PDB file of C-alpha atoms in Angstrom:
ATOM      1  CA  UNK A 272      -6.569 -38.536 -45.309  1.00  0.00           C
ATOM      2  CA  UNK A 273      -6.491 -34.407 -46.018  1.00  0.00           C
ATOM      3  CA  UNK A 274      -9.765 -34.056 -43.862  1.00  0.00           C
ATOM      4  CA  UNK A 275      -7.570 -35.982 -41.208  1.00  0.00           C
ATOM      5  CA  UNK A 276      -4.340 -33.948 -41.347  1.00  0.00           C
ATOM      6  CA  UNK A 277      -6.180 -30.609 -41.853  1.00  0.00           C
ATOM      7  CA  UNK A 278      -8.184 -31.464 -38.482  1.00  0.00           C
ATOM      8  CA  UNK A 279      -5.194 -32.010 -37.235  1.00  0.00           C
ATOM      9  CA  UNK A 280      -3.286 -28.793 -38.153  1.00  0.00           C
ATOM     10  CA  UNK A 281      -6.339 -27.074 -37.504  1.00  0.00           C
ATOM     11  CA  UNK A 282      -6.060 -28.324 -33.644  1.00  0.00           C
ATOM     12  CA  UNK A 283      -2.433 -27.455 -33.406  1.00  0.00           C
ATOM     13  CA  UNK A 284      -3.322 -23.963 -34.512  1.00  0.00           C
ATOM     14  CA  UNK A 285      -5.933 -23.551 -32.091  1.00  0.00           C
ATOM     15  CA  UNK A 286      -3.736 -24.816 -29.356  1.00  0.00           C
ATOM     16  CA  UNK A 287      -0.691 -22.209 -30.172  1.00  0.00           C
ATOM     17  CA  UNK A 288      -3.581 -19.778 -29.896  1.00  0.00           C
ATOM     18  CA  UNK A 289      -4.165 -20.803 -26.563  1.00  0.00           C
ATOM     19  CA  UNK A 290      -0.600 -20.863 -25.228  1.00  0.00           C
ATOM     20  CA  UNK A 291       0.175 -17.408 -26.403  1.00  0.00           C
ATOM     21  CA  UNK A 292      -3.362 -15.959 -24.935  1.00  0.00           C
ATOM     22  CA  UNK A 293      -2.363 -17.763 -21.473  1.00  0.00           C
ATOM     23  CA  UNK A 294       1.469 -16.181 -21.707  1.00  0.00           C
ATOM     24  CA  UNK A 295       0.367 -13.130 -22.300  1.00  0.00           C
ATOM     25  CA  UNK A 296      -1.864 -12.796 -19.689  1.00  0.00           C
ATOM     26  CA  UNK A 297       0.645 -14.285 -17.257  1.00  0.00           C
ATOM     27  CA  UNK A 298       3.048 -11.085 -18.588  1.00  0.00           C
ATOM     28  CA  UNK A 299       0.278  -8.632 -17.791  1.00  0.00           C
ATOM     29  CA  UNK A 300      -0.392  -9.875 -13.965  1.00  0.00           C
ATOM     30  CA  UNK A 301       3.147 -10.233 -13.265  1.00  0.00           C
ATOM     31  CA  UNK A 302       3.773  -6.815 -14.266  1.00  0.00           C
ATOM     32  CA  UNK A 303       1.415  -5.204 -12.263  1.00  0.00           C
ATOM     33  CA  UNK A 304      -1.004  -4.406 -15.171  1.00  0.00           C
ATOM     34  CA  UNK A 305      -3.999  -5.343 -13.854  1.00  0.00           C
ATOM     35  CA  UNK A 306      -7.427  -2.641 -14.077  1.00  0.00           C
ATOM     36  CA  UNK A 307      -6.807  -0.039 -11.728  1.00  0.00           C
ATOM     37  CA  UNK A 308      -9.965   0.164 -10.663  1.00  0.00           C
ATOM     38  CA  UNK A 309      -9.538   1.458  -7.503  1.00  0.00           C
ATOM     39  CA  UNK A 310     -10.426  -1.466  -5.137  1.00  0.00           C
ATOM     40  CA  UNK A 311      -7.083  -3.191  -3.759  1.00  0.00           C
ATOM     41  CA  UNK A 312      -5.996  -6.390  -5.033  1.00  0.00           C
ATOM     42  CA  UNK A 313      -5.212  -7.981  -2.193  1.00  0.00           C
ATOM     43  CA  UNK A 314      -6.145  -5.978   0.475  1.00  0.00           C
ATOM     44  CA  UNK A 315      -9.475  -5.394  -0.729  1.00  0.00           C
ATOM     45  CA  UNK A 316      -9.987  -8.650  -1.708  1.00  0.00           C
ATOM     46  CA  UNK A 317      -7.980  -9.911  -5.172  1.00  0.00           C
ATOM     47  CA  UNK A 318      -5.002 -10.781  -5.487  1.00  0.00           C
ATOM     48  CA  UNK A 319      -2.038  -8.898  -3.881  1.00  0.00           C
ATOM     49  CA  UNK A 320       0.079  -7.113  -5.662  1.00  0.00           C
ATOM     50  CA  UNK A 321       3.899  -6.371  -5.554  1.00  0.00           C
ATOM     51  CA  UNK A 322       4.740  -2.641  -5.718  1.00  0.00           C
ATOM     52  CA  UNK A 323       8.721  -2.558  -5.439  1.00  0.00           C
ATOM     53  CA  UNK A 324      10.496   0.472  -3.785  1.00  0.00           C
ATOM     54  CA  UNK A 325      11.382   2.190  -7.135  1.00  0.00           C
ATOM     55  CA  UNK A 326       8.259   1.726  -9.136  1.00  0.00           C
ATOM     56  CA  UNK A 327       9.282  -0.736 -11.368  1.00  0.00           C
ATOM     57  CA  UNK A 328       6.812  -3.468 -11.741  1.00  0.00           C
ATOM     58  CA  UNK A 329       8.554  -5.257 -14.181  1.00  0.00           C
ATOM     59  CA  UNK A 330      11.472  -5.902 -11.085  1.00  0.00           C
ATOM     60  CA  UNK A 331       9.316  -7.280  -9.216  1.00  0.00           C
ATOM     61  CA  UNK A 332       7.661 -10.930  -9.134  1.00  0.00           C
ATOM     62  CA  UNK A 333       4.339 -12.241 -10.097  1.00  0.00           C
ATOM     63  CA  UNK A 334       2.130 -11.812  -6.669  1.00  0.00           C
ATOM     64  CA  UNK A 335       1.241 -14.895  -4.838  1.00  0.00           C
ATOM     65  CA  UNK A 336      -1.972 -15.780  -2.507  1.00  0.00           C
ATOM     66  CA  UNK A 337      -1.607 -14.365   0.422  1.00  0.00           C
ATOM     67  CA  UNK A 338      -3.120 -14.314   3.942  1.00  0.00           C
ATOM     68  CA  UNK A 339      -4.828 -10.876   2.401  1.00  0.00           C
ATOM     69  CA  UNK A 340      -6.584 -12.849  -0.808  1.00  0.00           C
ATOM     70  CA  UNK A 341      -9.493 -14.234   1.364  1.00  0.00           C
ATOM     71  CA  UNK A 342     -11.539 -11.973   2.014  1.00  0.00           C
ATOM     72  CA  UNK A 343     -14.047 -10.467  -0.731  1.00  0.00           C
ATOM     73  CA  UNK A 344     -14.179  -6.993  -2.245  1.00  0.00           C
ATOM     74  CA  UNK A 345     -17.505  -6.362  -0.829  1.00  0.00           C
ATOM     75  CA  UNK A 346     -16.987  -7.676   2.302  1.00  0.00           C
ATOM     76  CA  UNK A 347     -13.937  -5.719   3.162  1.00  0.00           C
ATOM     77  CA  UNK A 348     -15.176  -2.608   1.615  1.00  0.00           C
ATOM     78  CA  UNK A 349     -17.890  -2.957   4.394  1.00  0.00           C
ATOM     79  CA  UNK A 350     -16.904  -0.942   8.378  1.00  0.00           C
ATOM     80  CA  UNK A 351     -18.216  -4.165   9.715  1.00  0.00           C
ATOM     81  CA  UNK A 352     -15.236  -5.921   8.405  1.00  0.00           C
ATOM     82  CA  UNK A 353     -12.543  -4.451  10.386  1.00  0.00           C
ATOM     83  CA  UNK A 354     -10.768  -4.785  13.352  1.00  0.00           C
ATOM     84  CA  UNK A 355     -12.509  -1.831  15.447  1.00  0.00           C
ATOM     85  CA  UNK A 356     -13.823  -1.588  19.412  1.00  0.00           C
ATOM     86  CA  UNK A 357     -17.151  -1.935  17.363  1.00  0.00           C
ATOM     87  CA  UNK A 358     -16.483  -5.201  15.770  1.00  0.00           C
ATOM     88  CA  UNK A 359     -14.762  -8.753  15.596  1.00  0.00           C
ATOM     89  CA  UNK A 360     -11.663  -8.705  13.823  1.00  0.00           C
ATOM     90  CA  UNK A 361     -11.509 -10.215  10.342  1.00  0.00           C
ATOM     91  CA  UNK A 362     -10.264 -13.884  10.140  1.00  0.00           C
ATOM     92  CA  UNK A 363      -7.288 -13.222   8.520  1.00  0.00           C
ATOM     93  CA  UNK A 364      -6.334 -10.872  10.864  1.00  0.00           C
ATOM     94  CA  UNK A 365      -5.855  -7.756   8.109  1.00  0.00           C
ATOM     95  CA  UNK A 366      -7.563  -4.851   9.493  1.00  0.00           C
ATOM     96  CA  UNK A 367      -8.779  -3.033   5.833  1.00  0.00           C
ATOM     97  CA  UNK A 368     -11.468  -0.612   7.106  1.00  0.00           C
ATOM     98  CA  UNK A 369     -11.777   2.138   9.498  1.00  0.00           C
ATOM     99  CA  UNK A 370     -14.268   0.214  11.577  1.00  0.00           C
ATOM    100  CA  UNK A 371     -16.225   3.606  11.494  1.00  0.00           C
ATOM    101  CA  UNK A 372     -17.511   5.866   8.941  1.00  0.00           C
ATOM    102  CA  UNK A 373     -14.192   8.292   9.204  1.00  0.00           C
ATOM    103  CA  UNK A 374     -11.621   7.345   6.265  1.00  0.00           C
ATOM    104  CA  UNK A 375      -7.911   6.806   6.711  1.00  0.00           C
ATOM    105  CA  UNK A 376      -5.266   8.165   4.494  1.00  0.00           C
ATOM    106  CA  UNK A 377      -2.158   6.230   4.352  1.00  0.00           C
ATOM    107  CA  UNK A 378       1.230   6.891   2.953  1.00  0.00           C
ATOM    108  CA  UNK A 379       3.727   4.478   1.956  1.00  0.00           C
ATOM    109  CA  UNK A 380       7.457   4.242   1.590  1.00  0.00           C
ATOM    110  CA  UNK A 381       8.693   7.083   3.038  1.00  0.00           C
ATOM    111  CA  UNK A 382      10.308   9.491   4.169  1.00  0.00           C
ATOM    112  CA  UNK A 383      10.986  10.519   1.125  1.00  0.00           C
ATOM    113  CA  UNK A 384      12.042  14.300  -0.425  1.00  0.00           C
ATOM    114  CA  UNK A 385       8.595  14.468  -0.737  1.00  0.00           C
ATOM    115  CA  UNK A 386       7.233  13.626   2.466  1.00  0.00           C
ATOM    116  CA  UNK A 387       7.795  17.778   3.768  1.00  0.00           C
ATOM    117  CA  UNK A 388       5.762  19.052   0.836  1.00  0.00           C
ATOM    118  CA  UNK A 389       2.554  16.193   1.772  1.00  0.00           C
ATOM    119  CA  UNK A 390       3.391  17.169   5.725  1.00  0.00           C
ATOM    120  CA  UNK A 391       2.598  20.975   5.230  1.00  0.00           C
ATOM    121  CA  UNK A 392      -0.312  20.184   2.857  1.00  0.00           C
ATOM    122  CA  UNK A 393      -1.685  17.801   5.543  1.00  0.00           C
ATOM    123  CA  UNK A 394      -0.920  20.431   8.361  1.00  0.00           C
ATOM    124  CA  UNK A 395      -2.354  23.608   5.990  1.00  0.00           C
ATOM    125  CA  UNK A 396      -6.253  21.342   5.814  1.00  0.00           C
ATOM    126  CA  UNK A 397      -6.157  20.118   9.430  1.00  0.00           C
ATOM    127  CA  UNK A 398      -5.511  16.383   8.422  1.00  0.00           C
ATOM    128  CA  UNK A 399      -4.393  13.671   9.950  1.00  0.00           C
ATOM    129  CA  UNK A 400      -3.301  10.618   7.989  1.00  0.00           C
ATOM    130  CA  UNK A 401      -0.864   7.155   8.577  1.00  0.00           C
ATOM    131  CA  UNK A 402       2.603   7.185   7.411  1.00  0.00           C
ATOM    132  CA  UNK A 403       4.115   3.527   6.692  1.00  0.00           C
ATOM    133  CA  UNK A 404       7.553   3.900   6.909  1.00  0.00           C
ATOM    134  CA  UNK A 405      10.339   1.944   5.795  1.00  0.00           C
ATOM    135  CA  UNK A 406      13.410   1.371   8.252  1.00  0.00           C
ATOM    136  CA  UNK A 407      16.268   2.550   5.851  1.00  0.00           C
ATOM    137  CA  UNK A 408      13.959   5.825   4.770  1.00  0.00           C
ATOM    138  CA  UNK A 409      13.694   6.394   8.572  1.00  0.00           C
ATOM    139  CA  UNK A 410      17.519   5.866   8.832  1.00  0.00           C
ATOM    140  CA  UNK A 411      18.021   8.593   6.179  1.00  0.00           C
ATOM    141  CA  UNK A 412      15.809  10.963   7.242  1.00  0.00           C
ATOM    142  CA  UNK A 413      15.136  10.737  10.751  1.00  0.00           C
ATOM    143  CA  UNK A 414      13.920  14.492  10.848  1.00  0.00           C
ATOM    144  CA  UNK A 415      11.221  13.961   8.664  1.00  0.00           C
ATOM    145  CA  UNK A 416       9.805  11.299  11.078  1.00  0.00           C
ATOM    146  CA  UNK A 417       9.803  13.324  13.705  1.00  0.00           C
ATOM    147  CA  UNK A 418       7.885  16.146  12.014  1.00  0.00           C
ATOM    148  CA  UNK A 419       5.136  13.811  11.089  1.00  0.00           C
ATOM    149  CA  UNK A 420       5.079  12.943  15.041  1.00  0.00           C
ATOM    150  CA  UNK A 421       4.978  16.586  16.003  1.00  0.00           C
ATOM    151  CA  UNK A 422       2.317  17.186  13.552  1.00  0.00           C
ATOM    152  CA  UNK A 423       0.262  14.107  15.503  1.00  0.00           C
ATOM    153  CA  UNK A 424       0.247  12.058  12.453  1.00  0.00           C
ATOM    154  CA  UNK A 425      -0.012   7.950  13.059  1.00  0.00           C
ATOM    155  CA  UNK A 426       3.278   5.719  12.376  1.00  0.00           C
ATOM    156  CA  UNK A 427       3.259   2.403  11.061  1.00  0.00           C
ATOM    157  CA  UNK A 428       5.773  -0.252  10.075  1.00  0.00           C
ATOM    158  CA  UNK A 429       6.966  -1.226   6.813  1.00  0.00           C
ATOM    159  CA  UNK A 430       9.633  -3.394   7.449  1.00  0.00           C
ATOM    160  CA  UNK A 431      13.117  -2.481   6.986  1.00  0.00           C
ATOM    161  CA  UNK A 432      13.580  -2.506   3.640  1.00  0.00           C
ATOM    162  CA  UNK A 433      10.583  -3.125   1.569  1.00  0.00           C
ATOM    163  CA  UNK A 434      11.161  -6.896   1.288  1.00  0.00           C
ATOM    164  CA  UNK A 435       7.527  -7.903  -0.524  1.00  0.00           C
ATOM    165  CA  UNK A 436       8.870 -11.876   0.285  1.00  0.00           C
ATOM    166  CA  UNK A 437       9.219 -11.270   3.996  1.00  0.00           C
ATOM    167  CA  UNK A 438       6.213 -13.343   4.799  1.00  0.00           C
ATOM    168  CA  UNK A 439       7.511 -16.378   3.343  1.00  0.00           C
ATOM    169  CA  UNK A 440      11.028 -16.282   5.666  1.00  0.00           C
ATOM    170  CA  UNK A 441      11.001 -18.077   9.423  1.00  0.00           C
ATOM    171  CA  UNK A 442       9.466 -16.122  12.143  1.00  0.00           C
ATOM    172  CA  UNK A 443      12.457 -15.114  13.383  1.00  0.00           C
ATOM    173  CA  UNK A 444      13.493 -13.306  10.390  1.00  0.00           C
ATOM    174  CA  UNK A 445      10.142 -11.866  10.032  1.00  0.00           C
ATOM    175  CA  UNK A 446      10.821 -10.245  14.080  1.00  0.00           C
ATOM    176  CA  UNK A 447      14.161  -9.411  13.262  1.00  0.00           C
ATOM    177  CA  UNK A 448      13.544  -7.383   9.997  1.00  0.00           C
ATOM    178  CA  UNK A 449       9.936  -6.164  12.175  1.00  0.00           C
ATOM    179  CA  UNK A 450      11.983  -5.095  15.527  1.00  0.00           C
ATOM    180  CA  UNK A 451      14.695  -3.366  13.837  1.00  0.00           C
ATOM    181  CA  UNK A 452      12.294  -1.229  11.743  1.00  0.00           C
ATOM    182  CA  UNK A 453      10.689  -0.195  15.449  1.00  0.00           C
ATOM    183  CA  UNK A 454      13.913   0.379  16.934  1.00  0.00           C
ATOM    184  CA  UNK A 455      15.021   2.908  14.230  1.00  0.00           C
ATOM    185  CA  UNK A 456      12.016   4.359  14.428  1.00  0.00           C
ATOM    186  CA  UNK A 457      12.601   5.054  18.419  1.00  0.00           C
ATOM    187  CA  UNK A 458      16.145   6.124  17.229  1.00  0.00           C
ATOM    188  CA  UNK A 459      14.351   9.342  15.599  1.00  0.00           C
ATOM    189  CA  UNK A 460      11.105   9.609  17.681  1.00  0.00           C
ATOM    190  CA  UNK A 461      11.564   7.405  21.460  1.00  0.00           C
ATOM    191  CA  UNK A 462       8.288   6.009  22.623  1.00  0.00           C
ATOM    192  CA  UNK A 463       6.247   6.875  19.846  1.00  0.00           C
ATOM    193  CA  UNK A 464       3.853   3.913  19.132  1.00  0.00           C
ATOM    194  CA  UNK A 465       3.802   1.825  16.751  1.00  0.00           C
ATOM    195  CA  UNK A 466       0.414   0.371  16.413  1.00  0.00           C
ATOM    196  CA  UNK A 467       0.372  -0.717  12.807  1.00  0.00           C
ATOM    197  CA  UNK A 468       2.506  -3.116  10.480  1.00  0.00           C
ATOM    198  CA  UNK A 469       1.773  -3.141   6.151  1.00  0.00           C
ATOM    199  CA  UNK A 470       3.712  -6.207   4.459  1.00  0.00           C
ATOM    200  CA  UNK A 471       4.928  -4.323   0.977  1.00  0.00           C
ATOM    201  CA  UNK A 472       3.080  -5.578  -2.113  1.00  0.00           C
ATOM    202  CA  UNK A 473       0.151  -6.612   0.771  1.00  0.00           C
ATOM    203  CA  UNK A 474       1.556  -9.576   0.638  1.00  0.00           C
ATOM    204  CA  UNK A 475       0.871 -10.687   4.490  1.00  0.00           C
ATOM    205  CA  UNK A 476       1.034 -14.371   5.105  1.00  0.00           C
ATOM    206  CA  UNK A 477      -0.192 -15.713   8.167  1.00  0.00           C
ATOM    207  CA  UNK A 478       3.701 -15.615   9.536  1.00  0.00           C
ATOM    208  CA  UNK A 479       3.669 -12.426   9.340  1.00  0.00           C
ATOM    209  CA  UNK A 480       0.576 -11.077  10.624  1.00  0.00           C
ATOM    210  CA  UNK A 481       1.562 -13.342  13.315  1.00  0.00           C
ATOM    211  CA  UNK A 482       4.692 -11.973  14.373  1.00  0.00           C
ATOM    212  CA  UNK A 483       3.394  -8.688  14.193  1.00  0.00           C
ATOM    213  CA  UNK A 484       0.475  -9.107  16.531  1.00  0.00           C
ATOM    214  CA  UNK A 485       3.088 -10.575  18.617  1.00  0.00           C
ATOM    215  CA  UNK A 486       5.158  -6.943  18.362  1.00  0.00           C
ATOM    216  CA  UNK A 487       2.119  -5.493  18.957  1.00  0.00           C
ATOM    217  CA  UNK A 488       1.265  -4.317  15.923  1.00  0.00           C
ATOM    218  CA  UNK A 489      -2.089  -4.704  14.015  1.00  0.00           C
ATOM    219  CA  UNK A 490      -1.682  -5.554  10.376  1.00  0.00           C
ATOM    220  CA  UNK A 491      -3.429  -3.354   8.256  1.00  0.00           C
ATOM    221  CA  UNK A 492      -4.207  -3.458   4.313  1.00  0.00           C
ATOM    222  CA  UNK A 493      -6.460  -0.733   2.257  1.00  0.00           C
ATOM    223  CA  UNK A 494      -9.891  -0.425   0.178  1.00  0.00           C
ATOM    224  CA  UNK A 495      -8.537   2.418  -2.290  1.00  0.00           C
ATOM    225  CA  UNK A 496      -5.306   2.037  -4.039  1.00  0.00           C
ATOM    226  CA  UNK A 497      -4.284   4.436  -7.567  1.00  0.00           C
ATOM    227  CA  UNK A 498      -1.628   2.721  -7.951  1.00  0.00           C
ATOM    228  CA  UNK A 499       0.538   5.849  -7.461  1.00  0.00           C
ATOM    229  CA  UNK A 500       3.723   3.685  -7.515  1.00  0.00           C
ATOM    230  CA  UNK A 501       3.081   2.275 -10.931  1.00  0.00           C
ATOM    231  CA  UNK A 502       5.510   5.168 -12.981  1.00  0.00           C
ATOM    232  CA  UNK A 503       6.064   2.974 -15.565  1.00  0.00           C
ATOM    233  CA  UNK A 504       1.876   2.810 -16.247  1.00  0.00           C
ATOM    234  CA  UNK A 505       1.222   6.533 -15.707  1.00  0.00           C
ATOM    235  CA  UNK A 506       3.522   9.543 -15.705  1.00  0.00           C
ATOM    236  CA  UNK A 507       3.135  13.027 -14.607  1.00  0.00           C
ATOM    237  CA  UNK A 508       0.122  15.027 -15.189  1.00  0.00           C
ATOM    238  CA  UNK A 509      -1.573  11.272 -16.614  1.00  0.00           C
ATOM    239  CA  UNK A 510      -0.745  10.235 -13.227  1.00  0.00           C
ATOM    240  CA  UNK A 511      -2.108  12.731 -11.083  1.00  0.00           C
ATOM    241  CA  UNK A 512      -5.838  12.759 -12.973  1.00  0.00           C
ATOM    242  CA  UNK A 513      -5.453   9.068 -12.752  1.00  0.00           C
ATOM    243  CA  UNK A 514      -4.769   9.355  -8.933  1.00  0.00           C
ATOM    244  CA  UNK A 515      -7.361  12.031  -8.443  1.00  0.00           C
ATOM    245  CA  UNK A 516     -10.016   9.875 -10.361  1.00  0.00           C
ATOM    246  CA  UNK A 517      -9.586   6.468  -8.394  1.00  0.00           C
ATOM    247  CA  UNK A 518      -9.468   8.123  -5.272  1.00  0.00           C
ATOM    248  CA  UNK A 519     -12.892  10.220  -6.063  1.00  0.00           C
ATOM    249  CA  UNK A 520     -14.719   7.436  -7.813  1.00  0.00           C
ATOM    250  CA  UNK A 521     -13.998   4.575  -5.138  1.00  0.00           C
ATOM    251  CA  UNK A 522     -13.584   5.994  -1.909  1.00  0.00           C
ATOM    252  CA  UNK A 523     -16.761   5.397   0.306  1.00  0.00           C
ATOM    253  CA  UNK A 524     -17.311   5.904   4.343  1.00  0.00           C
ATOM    254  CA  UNK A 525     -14.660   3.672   5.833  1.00  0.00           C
ATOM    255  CA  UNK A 526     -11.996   3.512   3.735  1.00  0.00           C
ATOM    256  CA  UNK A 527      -8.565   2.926   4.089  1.00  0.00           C
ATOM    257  CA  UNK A 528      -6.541   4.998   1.124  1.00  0.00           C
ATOM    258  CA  UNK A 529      -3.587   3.604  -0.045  1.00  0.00           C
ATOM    259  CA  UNK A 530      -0.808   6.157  -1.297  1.00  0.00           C
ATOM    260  CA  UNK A 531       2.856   6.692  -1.490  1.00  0.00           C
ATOM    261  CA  UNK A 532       5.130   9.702  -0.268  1.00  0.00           C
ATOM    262  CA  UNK A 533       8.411   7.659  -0.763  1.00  0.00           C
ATOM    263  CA  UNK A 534       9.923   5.178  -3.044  1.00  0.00           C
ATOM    264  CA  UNK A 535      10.499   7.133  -6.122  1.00  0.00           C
ATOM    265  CA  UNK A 536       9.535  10.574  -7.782  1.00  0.00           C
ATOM    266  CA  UNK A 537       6.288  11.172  -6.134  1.00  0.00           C
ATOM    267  CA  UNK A 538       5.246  14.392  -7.481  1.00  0.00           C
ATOM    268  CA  UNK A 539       2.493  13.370  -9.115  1.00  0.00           C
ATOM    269  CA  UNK A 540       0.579  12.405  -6.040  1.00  0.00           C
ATOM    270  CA  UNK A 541       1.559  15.625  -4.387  1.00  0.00           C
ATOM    271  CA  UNK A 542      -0.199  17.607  -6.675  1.00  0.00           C
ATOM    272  CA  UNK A 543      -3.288  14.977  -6.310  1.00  0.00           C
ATOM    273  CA  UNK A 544      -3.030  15.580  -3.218  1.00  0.00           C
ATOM    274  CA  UNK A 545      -3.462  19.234  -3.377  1.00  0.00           C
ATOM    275  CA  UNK A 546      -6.725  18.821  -5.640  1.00  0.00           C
ATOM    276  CA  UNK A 547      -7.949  15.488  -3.434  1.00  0.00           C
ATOM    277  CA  UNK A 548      -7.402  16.786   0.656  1.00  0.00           C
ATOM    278  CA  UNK A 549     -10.042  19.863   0.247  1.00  0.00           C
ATOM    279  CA  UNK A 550     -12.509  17.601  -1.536  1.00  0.00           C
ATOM    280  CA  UNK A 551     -12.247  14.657   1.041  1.00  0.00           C
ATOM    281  CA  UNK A 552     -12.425  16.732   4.050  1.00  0.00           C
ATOM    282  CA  UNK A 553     -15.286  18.308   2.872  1.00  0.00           C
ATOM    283  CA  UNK A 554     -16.913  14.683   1.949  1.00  0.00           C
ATOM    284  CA  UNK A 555     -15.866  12.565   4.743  1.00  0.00           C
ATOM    285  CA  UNK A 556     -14.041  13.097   8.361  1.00  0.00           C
ATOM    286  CA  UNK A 557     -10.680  11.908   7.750  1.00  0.00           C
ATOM    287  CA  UNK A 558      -8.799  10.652  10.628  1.00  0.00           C
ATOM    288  CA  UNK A 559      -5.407   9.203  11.648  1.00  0.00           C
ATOM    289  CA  UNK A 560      -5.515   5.648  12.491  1.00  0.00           C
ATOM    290  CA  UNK A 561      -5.951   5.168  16.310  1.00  0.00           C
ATOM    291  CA  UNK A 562      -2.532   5.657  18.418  1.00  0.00           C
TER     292      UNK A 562
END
């Protein structure tokens, strides 16, 4: 009878064990605390991940499988696997190369207060790069998006107000949020194009990358992401070497470079950005996604 109820205690141990291990490790995805390692969940080929407006992980929730989640690290890391004049377009329809050997900078969430510092950085090296803009940034400061157009910079559309769950409304939500991002846009800068569409969090769903091909927009993702949002992970000078270090170690002919310029204090990845531009122009040609 005791080796029969200490088996049994024994088991119930091992099975608390268990549940703890598996809630923690829920905690840790759902927060955003997943290895940084450079290659983006999601759009390079794990899981996507939610990066809210203000850098809070914690407010946002745990990532779900997206449209984005299908494709493999390796393959998408790979020129051949993006949409390009060179090559089919992926099955998924998220464009997360270059399609050449050039590499792409994007920035996210802005304008921002910072976005006039990154500009005259960007205009000082002779670089072109992708701004993803968000419809209530552009609202704010409309001036900002028209330097980046007279500096010949690419624009791209990141819905109206960084709503990571827009994939999962109807369509017609989706075009509404979509065509009133564009239309602010044309408020600031008329006739510019708009070319490209990023879900927030890369959390595209079929829906969406739908609608925006529709819009005539191509739905693009990234192969290099620091994780410059995450201020709750890394904070100032931690941040920038941590910035500086993913984007050295990972980028490779073809990539597309996820950063931010909006969304919160973005300091940090200015000064990256002041030790990174001179190193990747003199590594790679960097280019402005096609207009």
């Amino acid at each position: 009878m005791r080796r029969v109820l200490g088996a049994l205690i024994t088991a119930a141990a091992l099975a608390l064990a268990g549940c703890a291990s598996s809630a923690s490790e829920a905690q840790w995805h759902a927060a955003g605390g997943g290895p940084a390692t450079g290659a983006a969940p999601g759009q390079g080929g794990g899981q996507p991940v939610a990066h809210p407006m203000g850098g809070n992980p914690a407010s946002s929730s745990s990532p779900q499988p997206s449209a984005s989640a299908s494709a493999s690290a390796s393959a998408s890391a790979s020129p051949s696997a993006s949409a390009s004049s060179s090559a089919p377009p992926p099955s998924d329809g998220i464009q997360r190369t270059t399609g050449t050997a050039a590499v792409a900078l994007t920035f996210d969430d802005g304008p921002g207060p910072e976005t006039p510092r990154l500009l005259a950085m960007l205009r000082e090296q002779g670089i072109k790069a992708t701004f993803c803009v968000i419809g209530v940034n552009v609202q704010e400061y409309p001036q900002y998006v028209q330097e980046i157009v007279r500096d010949g910079h690419t624009l791209c559309n990141h819905t109206w107000k960084h709503d990571t769950s827009l994939g999962k409304k109807s369509a017609d939500k989706i075009r509404a949020d979509l065509q009133r991002t564009n239309d602010e846009i044309h408020k600031a800068v008329p006739d510019v194009p708009i070319k490209y569409f990023r879900h927030p969090g890369g959390n595209f769903t079929p829906a969406a990358v739908q609608v925006a091909t529709e819009l005539g927009m191509v739905s693009i993702g990234w192969t290099v992401d620091p994780f410059d949002w995450n201020l709750q992970k890394w904070k100032g000078q931690q941040m920038t070497n941590h910035i500086i270090a993913t984007v050295r170690n990972n980028t490779k002919p073809g990539a597309i470079i996820l950063s931010h310029d909006g969304g919160g204090d973005r300091s940090a990845t200015i000064a990256a950005y002041k030790t990174l531009l001179p190193e990747l122009k003199a590594k790679f040609t960097l280019e402005a996604l096609p207009q």
